[in-house]
Short mmCIF file of C-alpha atoms and ligand atoms in Angstrom, two decimals:
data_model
loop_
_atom_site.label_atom_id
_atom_site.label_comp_id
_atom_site.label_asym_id
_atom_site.label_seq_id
_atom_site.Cartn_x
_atom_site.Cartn_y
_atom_site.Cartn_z
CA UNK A 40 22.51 89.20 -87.85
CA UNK A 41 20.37 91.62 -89.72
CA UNK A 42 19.45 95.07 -88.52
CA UNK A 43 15.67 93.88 -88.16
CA UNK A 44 15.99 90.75 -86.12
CA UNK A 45 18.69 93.15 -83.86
CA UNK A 46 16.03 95.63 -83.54
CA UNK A 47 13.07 94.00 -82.72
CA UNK A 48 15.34 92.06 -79.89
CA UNK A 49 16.77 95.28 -78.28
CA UNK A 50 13.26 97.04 -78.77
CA UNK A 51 11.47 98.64 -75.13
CA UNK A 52 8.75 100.49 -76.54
CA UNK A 53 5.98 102.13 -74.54
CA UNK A 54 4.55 105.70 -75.56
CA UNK A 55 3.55 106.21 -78.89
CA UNK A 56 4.64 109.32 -80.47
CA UNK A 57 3.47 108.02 -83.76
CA UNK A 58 6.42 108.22 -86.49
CA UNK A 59 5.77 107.68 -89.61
CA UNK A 60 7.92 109.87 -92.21
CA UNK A 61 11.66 111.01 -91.34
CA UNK A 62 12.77 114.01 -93.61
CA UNK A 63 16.83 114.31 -94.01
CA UNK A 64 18.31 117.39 -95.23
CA UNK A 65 22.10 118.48 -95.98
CA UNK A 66 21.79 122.27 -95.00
CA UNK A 67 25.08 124.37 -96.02
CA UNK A 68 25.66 127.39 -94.07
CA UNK A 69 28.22 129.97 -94.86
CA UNK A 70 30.41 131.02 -92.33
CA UNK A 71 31.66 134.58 -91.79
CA UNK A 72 35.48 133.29 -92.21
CA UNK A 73 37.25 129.94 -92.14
CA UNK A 74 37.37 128.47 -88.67
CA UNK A 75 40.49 126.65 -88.24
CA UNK A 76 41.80 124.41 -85.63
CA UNK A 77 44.21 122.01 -84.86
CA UNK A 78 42.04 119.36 -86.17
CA UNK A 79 41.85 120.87 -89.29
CA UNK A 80 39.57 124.26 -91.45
CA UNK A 81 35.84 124.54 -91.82
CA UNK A 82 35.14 127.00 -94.62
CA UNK A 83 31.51 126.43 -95.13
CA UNK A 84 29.52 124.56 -92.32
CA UNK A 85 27.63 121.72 -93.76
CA UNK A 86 25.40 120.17 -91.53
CA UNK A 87 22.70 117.23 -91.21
CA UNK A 88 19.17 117.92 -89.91
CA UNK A 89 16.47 115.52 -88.79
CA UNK A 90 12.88 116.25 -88.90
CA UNK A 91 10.51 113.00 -87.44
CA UNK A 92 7.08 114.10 -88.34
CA UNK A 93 3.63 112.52 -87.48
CA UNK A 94 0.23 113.01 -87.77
CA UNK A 95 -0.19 116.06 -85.43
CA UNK A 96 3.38 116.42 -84.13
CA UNK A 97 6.79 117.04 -85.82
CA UNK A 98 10.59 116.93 -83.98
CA UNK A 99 13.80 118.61 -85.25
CA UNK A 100 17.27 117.44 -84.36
CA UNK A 101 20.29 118.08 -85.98
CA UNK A 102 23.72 116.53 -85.77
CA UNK A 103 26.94 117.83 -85.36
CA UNK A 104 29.18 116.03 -87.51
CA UNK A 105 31.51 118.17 -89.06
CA UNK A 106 31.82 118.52 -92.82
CA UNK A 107 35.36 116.38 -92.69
CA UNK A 108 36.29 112.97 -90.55
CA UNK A 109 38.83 115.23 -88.33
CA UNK A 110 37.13 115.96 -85.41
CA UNK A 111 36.14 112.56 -84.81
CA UNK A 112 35.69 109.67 -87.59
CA UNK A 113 32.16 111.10 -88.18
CA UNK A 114 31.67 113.73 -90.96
CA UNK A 115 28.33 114.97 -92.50
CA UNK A 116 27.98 112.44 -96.03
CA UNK A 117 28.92 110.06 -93.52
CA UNK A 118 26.17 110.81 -90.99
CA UNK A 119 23.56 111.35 -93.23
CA UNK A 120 24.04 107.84 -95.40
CA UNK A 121 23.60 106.65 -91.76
CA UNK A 122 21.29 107.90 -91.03
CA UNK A 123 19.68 107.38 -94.29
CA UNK A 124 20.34 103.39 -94.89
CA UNK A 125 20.58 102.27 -91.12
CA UNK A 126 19.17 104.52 -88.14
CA UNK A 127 16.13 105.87 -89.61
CA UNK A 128 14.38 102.50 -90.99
CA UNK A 129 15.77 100.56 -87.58
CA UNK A 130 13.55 103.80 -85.94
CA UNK A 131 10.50 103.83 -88.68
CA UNK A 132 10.33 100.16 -88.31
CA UNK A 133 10.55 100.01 -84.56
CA UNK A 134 8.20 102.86 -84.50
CA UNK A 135 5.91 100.69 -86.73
CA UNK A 136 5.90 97.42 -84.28
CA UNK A 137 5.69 99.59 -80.64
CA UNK A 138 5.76 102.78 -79.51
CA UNK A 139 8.97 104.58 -79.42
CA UNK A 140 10.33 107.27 -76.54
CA UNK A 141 13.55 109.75 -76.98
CA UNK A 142 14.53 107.73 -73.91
CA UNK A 143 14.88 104.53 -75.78
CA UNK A 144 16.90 105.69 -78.52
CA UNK A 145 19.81 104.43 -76.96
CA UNK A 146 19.06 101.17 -76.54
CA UNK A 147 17.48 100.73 -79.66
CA UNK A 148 20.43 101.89 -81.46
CA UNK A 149 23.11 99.92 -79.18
CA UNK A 150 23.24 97.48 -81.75
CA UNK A 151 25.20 100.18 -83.81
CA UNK A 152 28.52 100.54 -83.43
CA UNK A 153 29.78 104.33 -82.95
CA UNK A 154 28.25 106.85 -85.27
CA UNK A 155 27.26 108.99 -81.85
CA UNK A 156 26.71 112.21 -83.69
CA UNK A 157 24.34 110.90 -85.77
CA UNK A 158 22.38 108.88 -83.23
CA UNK A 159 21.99 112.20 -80.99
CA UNK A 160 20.20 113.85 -83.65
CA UNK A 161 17.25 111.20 -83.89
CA UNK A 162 17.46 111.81 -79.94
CA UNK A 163 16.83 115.29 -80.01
CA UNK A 164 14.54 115.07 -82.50
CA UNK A 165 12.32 112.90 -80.57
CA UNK A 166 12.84 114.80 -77.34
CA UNK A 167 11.67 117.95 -79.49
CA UNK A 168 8.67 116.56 -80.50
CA UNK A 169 8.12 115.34 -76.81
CA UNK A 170 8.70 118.65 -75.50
CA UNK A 171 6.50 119.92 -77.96
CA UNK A 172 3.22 117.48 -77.74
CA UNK A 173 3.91 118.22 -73.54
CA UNK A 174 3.98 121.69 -73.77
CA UNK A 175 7.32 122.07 -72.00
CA UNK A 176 10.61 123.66 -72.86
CA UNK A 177 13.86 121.51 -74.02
CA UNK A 178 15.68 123.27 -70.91
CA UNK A 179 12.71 121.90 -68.82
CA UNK A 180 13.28 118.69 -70.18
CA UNK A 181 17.54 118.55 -69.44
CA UNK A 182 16.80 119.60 -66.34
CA UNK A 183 15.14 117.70 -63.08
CA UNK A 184 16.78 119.27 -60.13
CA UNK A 185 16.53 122.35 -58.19
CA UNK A 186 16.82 125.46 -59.00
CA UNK A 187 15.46 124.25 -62.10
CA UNK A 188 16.77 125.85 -65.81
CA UNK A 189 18.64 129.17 -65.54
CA UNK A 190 16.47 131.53 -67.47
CA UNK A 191 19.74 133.14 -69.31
CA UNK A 192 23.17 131.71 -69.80
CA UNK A 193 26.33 133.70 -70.19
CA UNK A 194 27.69 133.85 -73.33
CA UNK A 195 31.49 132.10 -74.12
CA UNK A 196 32.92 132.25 -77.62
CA UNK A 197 35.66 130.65 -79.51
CA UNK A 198 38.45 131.81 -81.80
CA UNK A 199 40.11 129.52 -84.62
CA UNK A 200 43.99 129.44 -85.00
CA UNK A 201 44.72 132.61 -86.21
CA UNK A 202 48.32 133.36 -88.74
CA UNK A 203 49.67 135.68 -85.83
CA UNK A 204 49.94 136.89 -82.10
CA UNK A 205 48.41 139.89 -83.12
CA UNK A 206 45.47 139.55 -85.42
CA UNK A 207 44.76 136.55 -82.48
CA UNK A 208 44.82 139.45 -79.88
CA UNK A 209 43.00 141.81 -81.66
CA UNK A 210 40.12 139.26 -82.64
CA UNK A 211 39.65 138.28 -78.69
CA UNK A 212 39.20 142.43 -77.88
CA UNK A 213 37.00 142.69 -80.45
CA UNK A 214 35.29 139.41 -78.91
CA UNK A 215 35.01 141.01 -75.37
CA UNK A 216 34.03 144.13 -76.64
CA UNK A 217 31.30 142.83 -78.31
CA UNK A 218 29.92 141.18 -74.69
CA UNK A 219 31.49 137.74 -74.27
CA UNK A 220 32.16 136.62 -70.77
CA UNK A 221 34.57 133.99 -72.04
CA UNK A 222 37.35 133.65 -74.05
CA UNK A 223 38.71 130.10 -75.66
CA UNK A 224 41.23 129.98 -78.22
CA UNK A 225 42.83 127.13 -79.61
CA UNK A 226 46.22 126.32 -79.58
CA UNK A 227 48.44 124.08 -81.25
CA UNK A 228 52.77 123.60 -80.99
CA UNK A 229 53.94 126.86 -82.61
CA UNK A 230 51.08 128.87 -82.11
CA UNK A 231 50.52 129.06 -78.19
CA UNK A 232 53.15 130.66 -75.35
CA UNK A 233 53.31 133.94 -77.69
CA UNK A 234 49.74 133.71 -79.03
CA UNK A 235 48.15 133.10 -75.06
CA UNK A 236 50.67 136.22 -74.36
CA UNK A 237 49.71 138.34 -76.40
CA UNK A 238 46.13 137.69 -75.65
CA UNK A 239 45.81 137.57 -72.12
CA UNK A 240 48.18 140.93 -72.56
CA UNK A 241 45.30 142.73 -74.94
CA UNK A 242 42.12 141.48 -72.64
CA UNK A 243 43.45 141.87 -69.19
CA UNK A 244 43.26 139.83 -66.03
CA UNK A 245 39.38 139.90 -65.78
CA UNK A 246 38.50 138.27 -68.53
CA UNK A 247 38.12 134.25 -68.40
CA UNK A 248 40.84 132.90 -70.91
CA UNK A 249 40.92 129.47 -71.76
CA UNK A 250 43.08 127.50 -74.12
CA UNK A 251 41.84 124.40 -76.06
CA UNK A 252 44.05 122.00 -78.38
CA UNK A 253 42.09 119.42 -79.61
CA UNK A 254 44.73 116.76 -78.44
CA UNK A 255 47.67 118.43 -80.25
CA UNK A 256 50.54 117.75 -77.81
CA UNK A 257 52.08 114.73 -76.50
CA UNK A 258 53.17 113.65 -73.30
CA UNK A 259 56.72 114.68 -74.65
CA UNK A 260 55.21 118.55 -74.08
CA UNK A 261 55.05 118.56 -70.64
CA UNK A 262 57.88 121.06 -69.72
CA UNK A 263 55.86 123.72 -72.42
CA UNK A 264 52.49 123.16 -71.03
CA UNK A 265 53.67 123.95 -67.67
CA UNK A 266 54.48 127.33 -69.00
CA UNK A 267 50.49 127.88 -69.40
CA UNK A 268 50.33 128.37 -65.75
CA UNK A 269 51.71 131.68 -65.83
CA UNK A 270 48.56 133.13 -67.81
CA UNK A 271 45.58 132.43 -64.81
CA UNK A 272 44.24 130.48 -67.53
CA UNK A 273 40.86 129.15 -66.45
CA UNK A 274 41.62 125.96 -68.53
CA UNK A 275 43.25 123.75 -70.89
CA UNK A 276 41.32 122.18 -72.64
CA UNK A 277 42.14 118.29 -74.40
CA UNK A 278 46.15 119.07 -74.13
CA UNK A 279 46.95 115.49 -75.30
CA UNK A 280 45.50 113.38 -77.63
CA UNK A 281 41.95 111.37 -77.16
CA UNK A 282 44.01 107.92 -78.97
CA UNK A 283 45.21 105.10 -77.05
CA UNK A 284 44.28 103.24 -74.23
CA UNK A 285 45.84 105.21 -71.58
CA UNK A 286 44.86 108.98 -72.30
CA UNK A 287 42.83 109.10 -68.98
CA UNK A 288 45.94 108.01 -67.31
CA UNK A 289 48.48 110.62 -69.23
CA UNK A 290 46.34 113.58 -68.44
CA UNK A 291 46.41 112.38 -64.93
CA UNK A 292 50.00 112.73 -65.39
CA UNK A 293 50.07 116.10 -66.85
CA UNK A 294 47.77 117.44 -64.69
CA UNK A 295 50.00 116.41 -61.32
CA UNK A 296 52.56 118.15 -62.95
CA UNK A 297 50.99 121.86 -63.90
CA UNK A 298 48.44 124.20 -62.01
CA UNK A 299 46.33 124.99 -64.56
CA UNK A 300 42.78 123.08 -65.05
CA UNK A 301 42.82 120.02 -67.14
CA UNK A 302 39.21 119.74 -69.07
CA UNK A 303 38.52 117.16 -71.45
CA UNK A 304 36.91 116.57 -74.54
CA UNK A 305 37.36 114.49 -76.88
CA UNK A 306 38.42 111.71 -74.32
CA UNK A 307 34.96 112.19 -72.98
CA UNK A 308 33.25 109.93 -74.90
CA UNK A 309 30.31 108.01 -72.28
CA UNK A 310 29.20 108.58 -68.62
CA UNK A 311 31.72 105.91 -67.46
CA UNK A 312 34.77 107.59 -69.16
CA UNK A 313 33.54 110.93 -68.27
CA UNK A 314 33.56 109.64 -63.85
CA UNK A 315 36.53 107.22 -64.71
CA UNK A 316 37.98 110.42 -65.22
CA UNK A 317 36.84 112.75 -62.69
CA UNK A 318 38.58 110.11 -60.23
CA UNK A 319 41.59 109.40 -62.38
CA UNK A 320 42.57 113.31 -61.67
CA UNK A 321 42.99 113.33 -65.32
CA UNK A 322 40.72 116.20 -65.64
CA UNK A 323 39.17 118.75 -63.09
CA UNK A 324 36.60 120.18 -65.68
CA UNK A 325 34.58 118.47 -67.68
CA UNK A 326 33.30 119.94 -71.42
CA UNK A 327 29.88 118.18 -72.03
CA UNK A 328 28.77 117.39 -75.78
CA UNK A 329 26.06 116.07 -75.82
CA UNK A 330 26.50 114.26 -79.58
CA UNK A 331 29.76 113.12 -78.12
CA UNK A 332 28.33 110.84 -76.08
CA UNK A 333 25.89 109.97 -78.85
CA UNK A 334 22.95 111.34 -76.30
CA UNK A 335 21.09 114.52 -74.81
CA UNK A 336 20.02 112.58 -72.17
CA UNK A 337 23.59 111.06 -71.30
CA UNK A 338 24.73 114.71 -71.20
CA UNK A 339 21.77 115.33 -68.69
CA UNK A 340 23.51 112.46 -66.62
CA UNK A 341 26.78 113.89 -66.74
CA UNK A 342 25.67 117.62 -65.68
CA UNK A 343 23.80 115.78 -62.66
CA UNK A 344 27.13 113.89 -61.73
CA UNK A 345 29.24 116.74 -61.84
CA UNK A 346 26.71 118.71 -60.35
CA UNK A 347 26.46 115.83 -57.29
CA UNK A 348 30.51 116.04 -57.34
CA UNK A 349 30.98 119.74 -57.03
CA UNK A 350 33.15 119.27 -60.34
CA UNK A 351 32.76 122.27 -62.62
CA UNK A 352 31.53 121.57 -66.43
CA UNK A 353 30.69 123.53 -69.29
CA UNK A 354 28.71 122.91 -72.66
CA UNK A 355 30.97 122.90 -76.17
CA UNK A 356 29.33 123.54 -78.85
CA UNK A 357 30.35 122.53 -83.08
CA UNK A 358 29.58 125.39 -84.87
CA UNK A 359 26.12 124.59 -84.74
CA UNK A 360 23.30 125.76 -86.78
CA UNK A 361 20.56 127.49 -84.84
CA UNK A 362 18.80 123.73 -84.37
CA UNK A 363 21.82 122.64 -82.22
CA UNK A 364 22.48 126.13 -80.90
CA UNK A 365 19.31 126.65 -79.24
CA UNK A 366 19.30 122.56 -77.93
CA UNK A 367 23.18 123.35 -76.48
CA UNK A 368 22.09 126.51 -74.47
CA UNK A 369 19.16 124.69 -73.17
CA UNK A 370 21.52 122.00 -71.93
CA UNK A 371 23.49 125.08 -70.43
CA UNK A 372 20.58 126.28 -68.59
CA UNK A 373 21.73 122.86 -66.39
CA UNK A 374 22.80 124.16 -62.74
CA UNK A 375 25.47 121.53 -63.26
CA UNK A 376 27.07 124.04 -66.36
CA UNK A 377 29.05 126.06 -63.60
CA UNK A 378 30.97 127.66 -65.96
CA UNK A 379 30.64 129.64 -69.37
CA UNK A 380 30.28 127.19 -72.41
CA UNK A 381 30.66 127.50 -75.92
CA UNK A 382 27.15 129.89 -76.33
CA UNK A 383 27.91 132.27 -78.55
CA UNK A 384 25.49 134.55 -81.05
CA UNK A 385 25.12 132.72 -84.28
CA UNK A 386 26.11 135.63 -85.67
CA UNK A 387 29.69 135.63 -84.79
CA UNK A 388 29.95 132.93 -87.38
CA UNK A 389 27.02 132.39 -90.26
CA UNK A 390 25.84 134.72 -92.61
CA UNK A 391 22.30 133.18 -92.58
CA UNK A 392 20.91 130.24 -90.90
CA UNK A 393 18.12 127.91 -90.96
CA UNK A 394 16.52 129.60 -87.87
CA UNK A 395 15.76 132.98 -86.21
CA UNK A 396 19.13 134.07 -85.09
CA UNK A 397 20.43 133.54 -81.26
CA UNK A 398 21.23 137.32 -80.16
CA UNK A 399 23.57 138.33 -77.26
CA UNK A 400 21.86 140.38 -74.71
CA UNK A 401 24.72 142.16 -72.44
CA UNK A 402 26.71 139.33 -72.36
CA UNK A 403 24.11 136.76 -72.19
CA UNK A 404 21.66 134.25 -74.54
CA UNK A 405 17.73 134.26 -73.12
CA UNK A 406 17.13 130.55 -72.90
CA UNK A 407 14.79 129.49 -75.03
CA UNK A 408 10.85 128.95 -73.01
CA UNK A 409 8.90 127.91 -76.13
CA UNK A 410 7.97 124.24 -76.24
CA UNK A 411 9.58 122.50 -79.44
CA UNK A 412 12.13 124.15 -82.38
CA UNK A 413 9.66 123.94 -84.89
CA UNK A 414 9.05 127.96 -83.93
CA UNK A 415 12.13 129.36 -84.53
CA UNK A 416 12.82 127.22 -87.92
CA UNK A 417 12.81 129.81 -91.13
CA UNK A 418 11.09 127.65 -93.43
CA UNK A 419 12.24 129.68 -96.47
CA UNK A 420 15.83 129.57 -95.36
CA UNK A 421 15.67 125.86 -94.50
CA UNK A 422 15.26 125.52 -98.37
CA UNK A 423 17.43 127.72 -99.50
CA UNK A 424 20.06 126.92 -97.57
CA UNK A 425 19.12 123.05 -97.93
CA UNK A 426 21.90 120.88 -100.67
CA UNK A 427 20.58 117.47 -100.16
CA UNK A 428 17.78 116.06 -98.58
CA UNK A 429 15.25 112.75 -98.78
CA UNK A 430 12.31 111.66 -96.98
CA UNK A 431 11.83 108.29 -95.23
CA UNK A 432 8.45 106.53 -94.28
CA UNK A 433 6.76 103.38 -93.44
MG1 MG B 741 37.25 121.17 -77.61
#
């Protein structure tokens, strides 16, 4: 079946928002240092950006592939040919035969299989624009309920695998000194009990610790990761790996076993998995991505269900430019975020970015009011900083 004949049959269409040119861009951003987990090193952060443009309107979105399949199976070449051969002309032809909303980007991509990341950005892209031709705010727009968006989120930060105990230590003082509410560092087998130690030793009781793997143990770990509940961590995050068909049902055995939190991740990856979960017991925290689950809007869904549940969640971020940045702590604005996410100053890890930095104000990031990210782009850095880039039309 070709893409056309698939997209025309999946195709509700209503509004018209007008696409008619797509601009891609490769953007390279260097970071600060290497940032290394258990998944593997990102040196520089490569990342693909999305700009829908019409007549009177434009829409950024970025996605947050990482520059290397480890992660998940997407990675940024990957995203962008995509994006580029496949998502793009199935939206610029849609676009062409109906109107098209941000709300029926999932269906009209359904026919593709995976690629999340990728489709998220064409998503937020086209909720930007909306937000922008409405006059209302992204956080607005993620959230529904009462009290409405927080006006300022507090600010959580992460630190890569580090050679030693020490230098991990001395990095997450520096971190609180510099105003973060929240501390996550990740942990793999050889670099945790001592590491967590020797942190928790340098920053006190009062300071949230969390630990997160990225799915680095197995279920054969369980006697070590019971030795996390000594530290008051507030949680582990993805202890065992995302693979298989049963890793709902081995964190539900892991976490019957130790007192620390469970959250997941990685294993997160739809609304059904994310409640299939919650009542599994496999995890009693839930990280939200939104370009995990290949949607803003499915994120929305899941910070309403936790929210309805009383079960806490948070929102990770990817090392995101200042596209995704600002987009993640409007998502964290959510009253369903309970607890600190990933928001951290984009200077903690770029040298320059496409956009006005995101600044830490005693602790906390202002949520962004403005309607649409078209304001805080830097137009001059977007092309410097740019590697790659084409333009799509009708
Ligand atoms: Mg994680």
């Amino acid at each position: 079946m070709s893409c056309a004949r698939a997209s025309r049959r999946l195709l509700p269409v209503r509004m018209s928002p007008g696409i008619a040119t797509v601009e891609l861009r490769i953007v390279a951003l260097p970071l600060i240092e290497p940032f290394v987990a258990s998944h593997g090193t990102v040196t520089t952060r490569t990342a693909v950006i999305v700009r829908v443009i019409g007549d009177d309107f434009e829409g950024w979105g970025e996605c947050a592939a990482l520059p290397e399949p480890t992660y998940t199976s997407e990675y940024v070449d990957g995203a962008f040919a995509v994006l580029r051969d496949e998502l793009v002309p199935g939206l610029l032809r849609a676009a062409s035969e109906a109107p098209i909303e941000a709300k029926d980007v999932r269906r009209l991509f359904a026919f593709y299989a995976n690629h999340p990341m990728a489709r998220a950005a064409i998503e937020l892209a086209l909720l930007d624009a909306e937000c922008a031709a409405g006059g209302r705010s992204l956080a607005r727009r993620f959230t529904s309920v009462d009290p409405g968006p927080a006006p300022t989120v507090p600010a959580g930060v992460a630190i890569g695998l580090m050679d030693t105990a020490g230098a991990t230590a001395s990095v997450a003082a520096a971190r609180v000194a510099e105003g973060y509410r929240r501390i996550k560092m990740k942990i793999e087998p050889g670099r945790d009990i001592e590491f967590i130690r020797a942190v928790r030793s340098m920053i006190g009781a009062d300071v949230e610790l969390m630990v997160d793997a990225n799915g680095a143990y197995t279920s054969e770990d369980h006697a070590l990761l019971t030795q996390l509940d000594e530290f008051e961590l507030s949680c582990v995050e993805q202890p065992l790996s995302a693979d298989g068909p049963d890793d709902l049902e081995r964190h539900a055995a892991l976490a019957a076993l130790i007192n620390t939190p469970i959250c997941l991740d990685e294993s997160l990856t739809s609304i059904e998995r994310t409640e299939r979960a919650i009542e599994l017991g496999a995890c009693s925290v839930v990280c939200v991505k939104a370009p995990r689950y290949g949607s803003w809007l499915d994120a929305v869904a899941v910070l309403d269900h936790c929210r309805d549940h009383g079960v806490d969640a948070w929102v990770g971020g990817m090392l995101d430019t200042g596209i995704g940045r600002r987009a993640n702590i409007a998502l964290a604005a959510h009253p369903g975020a309970t607890r600190v996410g990933d928001i951290s100053a984009t200077a903690r890890f770029f040298t320059d970015d496409i956009c006005a930095p995101v600044t830490l104000n005693a602790g906390r990031i202002d949520v962004p009011a403005t309607t649409g990210l078209a304001s805080s782009i830097d137009r001059v850095a977007l092309e410097r900083l740019t590697i790659t880039s084409t333009t799509i039309s009708t």
